[in-house]
Short mmCIF file of C-alpha atoms in Angstrom, two decimals:
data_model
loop_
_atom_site.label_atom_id
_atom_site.label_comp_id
_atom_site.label_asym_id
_atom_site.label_seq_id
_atom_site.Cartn_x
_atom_site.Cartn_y
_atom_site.Cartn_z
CA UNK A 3 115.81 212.76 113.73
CA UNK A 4 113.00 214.35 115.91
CA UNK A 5 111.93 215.26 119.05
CA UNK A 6 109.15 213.82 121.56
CA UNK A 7 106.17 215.20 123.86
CA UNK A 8 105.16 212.69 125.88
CA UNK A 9 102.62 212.37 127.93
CA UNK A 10 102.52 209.72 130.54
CA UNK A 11 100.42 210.51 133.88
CA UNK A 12 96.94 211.07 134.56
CA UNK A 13 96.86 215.15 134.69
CA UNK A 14 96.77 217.43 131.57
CA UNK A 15 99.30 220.41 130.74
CA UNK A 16 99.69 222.83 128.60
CA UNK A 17 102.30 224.68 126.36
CA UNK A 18 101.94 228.23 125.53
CA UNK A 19 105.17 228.77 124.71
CA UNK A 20 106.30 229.23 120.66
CA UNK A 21 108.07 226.23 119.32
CA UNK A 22 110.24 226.07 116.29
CA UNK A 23 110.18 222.62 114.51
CA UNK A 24 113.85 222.32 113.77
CA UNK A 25 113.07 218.84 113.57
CA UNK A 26 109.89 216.16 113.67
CA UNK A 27 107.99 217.00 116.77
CA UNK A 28 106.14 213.96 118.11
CA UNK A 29 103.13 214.31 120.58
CA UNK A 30 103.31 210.97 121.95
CA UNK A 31 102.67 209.17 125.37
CA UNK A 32 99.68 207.24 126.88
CA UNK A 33 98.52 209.38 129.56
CA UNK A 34 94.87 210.14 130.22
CA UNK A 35 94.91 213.62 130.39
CA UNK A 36 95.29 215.70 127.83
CA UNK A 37 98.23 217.59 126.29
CA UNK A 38 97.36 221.23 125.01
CA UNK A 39 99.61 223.25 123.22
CA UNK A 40 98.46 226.96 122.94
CA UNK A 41 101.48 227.66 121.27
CA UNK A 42 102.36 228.40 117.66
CA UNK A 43 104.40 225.91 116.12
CA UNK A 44 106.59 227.21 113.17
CA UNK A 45 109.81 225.43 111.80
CA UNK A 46 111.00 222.91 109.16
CA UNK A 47 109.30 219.50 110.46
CA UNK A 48 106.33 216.97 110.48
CA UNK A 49 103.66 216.30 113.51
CA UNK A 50 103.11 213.22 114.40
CA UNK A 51 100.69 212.18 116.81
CA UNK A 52 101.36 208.79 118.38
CA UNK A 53 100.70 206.77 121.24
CA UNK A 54 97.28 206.67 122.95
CA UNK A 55 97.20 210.26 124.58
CA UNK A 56 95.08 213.16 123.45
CA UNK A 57 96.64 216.41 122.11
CA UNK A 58 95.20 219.50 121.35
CA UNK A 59 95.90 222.28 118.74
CA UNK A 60 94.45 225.59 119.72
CA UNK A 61 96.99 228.05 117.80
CA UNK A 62 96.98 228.98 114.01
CA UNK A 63 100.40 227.29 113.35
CA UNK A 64 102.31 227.61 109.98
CA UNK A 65 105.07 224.25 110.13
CA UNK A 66 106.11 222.57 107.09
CA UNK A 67 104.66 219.23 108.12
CA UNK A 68 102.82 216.77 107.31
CA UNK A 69 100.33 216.02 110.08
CA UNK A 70 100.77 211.57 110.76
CA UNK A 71 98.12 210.61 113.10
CA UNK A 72 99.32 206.60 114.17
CA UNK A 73 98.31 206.04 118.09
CA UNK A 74 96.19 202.97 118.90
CA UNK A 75 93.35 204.38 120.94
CA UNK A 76 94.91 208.46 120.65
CA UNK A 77 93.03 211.29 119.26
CA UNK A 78 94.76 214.36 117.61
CA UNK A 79 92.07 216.91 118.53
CA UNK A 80 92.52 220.51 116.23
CA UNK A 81 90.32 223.50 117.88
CA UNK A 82 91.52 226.37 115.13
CA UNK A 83 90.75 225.82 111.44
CA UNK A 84 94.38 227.32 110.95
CA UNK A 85 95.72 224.87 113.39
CA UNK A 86 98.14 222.34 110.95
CA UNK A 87 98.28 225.19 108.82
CA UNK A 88 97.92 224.03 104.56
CA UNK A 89 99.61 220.77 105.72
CA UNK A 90 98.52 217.24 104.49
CA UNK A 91 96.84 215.11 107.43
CA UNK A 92 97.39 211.21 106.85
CA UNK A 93 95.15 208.97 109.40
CA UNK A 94 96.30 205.91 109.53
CA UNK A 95 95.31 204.54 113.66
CA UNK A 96 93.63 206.52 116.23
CA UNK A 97 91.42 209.49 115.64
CA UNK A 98 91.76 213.15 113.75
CA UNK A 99 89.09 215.00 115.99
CA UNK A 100 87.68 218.59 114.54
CA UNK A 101 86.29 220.47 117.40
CA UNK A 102 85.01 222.83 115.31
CA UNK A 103 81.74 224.52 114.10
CA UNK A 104 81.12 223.58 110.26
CA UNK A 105 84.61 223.65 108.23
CA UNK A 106 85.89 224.50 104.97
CA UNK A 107 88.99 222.83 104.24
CA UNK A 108 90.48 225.26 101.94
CA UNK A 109 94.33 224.35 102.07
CA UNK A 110 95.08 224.56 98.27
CA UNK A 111 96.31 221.27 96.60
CA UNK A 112 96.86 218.80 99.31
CA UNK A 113 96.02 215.29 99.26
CA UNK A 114 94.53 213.80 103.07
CA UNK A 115 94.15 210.35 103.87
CA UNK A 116 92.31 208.04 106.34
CA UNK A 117 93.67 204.40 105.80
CA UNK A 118 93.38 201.59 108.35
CA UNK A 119 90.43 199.94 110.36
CA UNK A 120 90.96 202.02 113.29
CA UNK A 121 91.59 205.27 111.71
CA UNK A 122 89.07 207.69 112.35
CA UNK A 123 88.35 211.23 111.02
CA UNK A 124 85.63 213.07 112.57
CA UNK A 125 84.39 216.40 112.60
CA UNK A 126 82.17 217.78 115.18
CA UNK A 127 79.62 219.37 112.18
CA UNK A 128 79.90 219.80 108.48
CA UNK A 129 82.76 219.63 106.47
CA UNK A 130 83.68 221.14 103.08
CA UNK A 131 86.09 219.68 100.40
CA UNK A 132 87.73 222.96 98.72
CA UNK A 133 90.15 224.59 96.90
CA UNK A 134 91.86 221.37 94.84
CA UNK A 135 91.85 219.39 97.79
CA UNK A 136 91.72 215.20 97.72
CA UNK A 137 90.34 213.11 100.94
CA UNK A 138 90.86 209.48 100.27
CA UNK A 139 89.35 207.12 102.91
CA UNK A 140 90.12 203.37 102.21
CA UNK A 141 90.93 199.93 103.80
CA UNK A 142 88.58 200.41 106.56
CA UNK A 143 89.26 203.82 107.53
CA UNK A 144 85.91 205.93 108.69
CA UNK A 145 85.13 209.93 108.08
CA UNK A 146 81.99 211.13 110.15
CA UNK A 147 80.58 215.01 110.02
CA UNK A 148 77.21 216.60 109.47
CA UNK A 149 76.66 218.81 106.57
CA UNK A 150 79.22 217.37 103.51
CA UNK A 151 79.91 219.69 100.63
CA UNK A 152 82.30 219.04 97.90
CA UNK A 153 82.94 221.67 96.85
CA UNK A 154 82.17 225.01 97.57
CA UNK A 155 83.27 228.80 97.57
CA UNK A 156 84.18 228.77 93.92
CA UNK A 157 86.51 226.06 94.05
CA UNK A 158 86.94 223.57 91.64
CA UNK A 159 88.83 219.91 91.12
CA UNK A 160 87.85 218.80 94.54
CA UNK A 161 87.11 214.93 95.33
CA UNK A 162 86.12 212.56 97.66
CA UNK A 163 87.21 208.94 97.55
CA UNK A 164 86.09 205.93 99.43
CA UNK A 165 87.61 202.63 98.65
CA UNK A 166 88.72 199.05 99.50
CA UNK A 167 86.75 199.27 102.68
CA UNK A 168 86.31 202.98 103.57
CA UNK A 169 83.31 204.14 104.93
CA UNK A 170 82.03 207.79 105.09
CA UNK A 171 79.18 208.53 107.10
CA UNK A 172 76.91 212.10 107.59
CA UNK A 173 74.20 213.10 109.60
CA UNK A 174 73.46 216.43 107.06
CA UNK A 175 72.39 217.50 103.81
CA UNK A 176 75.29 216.79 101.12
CA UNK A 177 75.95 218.52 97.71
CA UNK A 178 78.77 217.36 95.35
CA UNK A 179 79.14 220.85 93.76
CA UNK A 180 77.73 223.85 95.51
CA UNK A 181 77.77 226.61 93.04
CA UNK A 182 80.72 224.91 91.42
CA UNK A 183 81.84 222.71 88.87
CA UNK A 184 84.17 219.79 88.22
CA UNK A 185 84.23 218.18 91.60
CA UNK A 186 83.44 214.35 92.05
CA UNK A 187 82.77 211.81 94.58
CA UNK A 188 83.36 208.37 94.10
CA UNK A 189 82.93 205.20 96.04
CA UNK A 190 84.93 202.41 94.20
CA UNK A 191 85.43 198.26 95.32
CA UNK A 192 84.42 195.78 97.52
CA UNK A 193 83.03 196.85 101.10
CA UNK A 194 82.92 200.60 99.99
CA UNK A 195 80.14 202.42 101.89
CA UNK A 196 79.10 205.66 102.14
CA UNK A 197 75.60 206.39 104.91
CA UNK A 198 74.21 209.20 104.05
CA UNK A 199 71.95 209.26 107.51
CA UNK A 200 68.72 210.11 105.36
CA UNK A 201 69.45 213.27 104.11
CA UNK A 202 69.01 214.78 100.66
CA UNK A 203 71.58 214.63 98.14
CA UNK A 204 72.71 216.99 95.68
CA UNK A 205 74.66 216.22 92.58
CA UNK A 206 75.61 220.16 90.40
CA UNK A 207 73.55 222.75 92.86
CA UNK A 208 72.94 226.72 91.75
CA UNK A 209 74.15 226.50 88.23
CA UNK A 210 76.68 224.05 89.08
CA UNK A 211 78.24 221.49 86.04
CA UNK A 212 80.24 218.95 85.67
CA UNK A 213 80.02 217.17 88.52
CA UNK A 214 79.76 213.39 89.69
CA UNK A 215 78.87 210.73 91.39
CA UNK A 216 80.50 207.44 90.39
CA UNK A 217 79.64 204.08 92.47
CA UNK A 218 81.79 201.19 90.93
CA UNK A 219 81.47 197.77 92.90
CA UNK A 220 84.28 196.66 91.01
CA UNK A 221 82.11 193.43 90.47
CA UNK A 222 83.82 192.41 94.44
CA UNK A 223 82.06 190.57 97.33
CA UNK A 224 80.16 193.90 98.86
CA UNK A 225 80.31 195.48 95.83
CA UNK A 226 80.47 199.72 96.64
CA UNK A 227 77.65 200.83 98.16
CA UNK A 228 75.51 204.60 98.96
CA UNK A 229 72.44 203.79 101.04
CA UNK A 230 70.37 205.47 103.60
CA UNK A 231 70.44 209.05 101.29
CA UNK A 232 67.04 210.74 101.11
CA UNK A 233 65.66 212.90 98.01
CA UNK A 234 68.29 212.74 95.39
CA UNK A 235 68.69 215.22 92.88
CA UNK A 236 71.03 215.47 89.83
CA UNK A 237 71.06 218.79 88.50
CA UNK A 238 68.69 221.00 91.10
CA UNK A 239 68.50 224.57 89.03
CA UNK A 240 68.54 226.43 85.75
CA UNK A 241 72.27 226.31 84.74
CA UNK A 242 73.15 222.92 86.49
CA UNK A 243 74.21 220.83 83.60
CA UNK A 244 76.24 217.71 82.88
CA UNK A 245 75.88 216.22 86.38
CA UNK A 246 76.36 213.08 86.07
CA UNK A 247 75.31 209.73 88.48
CA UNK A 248 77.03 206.50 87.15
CA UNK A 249 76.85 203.00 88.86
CA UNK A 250 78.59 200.37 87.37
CA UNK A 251 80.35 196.83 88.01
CA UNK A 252 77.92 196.17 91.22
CA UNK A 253 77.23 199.13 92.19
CA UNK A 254 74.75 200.13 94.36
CA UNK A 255 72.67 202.72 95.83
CA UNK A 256 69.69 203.02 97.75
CA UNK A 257 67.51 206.05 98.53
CA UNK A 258 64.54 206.69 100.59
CA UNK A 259 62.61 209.40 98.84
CA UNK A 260 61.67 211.07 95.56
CA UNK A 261 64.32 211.56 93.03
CA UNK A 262 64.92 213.73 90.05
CA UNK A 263 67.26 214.06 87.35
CA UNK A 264 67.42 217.52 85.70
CA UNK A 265 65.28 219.86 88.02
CA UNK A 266 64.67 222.84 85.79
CA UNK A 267 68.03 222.06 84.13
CA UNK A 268 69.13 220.33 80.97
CA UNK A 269 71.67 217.66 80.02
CA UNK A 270 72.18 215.88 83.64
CA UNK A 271 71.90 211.80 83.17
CA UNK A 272 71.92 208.84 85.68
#
């Protein structure tokens, strides 16, 4: 069972009253306006966003969920951090938009997926991995921010994954471990790619261990690949030790300027 939003015409609206999910609430439709709701939505079911309409989340909203973004040509835009509350968000067509300023995504245990060759999840500028928190992007799905951090605020267990396809791509600095430890990144298979837009990367920052970098091509046409990343570091400070860089099976990566391994820290390898 659920219920439907749709929006068909070429005007927006908006909703400002509550609404209580006693049931899957789909925003759905192909208008060209957009459909705002400035209400919080509480209740019992999922959000999914179908359809080729834009919708808009401005409310701190505490459903059960999860958020299922699958609209040819839609976008799911979300202008409060709070806005699909500690809920999972699965992209799988059309585009998860984050009109925010840099975000920490700090929901606790939840897995988020972009799958597909026209799924799309973007954020408007950085983006941090936090709190136990899994983004997988495969079989052709793309992620785009600024700044990417995983993790950070002394959270640990955090990952990124890009495989079979996926493609990740930032225009800021990245660190895989910002004053924390255990946290990972890897780029796995055949047509893997992760653009790094020049900047530096960071592998264990500020006393940071444990942490890694694994590019496996999976010896597959394409291999898995990291290019366009600019000074690379593994290990940057007293105290960051057992970073780790592995490539294996194909592998690749490619960087642009001066790299170290173990920069006034011990026991980090490539």
């Amino acid at each position: 069972d659920s219920a439907t939003i749709e929006h068909k015409g070429s005007g927006g609206f908006v909703i400002s009253n509550a609404i209580n999910m006693m049931t899957n609430l789909i925003l759905g439709g192909s208008g060209t306006g957009t459909m705002t709701l400035r209400s919080n939505l509480t209740g019992v079911g999922s959000l999914p966003k179908q359809g080729a309409s834009t919708a808009i989340l401005m409310n701190s909203n505490s459903f059960a969920g999860p958020v299922l973004v699958n609209g040819a040509g839609g976008t799911l835009m979300v202008s409060n951090r709070f806005a699909i509350g500690t809920n999972a968000v699965t992209v799988s067509n059309g585009t998860f938009y984050m009109s925010l300023g840099a975000l920490t995504w700090t929901n606790q245990n939840v897995n988020h997926e972009v799958a597909g060759s026209d799924a799309l999840w973007t954020n408007s500028a950085g983006f941090t991995i936090g709190t136990n928190n899994r983004v997988v992007v495969k079989n052709g799905g793309r992620l785009t921010c600024s700044i990417l951090t995983v993790a950070d605020l002394g959270t640990v267990a955090n990952s990124l994954t890009i495989t079979n396809g996926g493609r990740v791509f930032n225009s800021g600095a990245i660190n895989i471990g910002s004053s924390t430890s255990n946290n990972s990144v890897r780029i796995v298979g055949g047509g893997a790619l992760w653009d790094g837009g020049g900047q530096a990367l960071t592998i264990g920052a500020t006393a940071a261990s444990n942490n890694l970098l694994w590019i496996d091509g999976l010896v597959a046409a394409g291999g898995a690949v990291v290019t366009n990343i600019g000074a690379m570091t593994v290990g940057s400070a007293a105290g960051s030790t057992y970073n780790n860089l592995v490539l294996t099976n194909g592998g690749r990566l490619f960087s642009t300027a001066a790299s170290f391994v173990g920069n006034a820290s011990a026991n980090n390898s490539a």
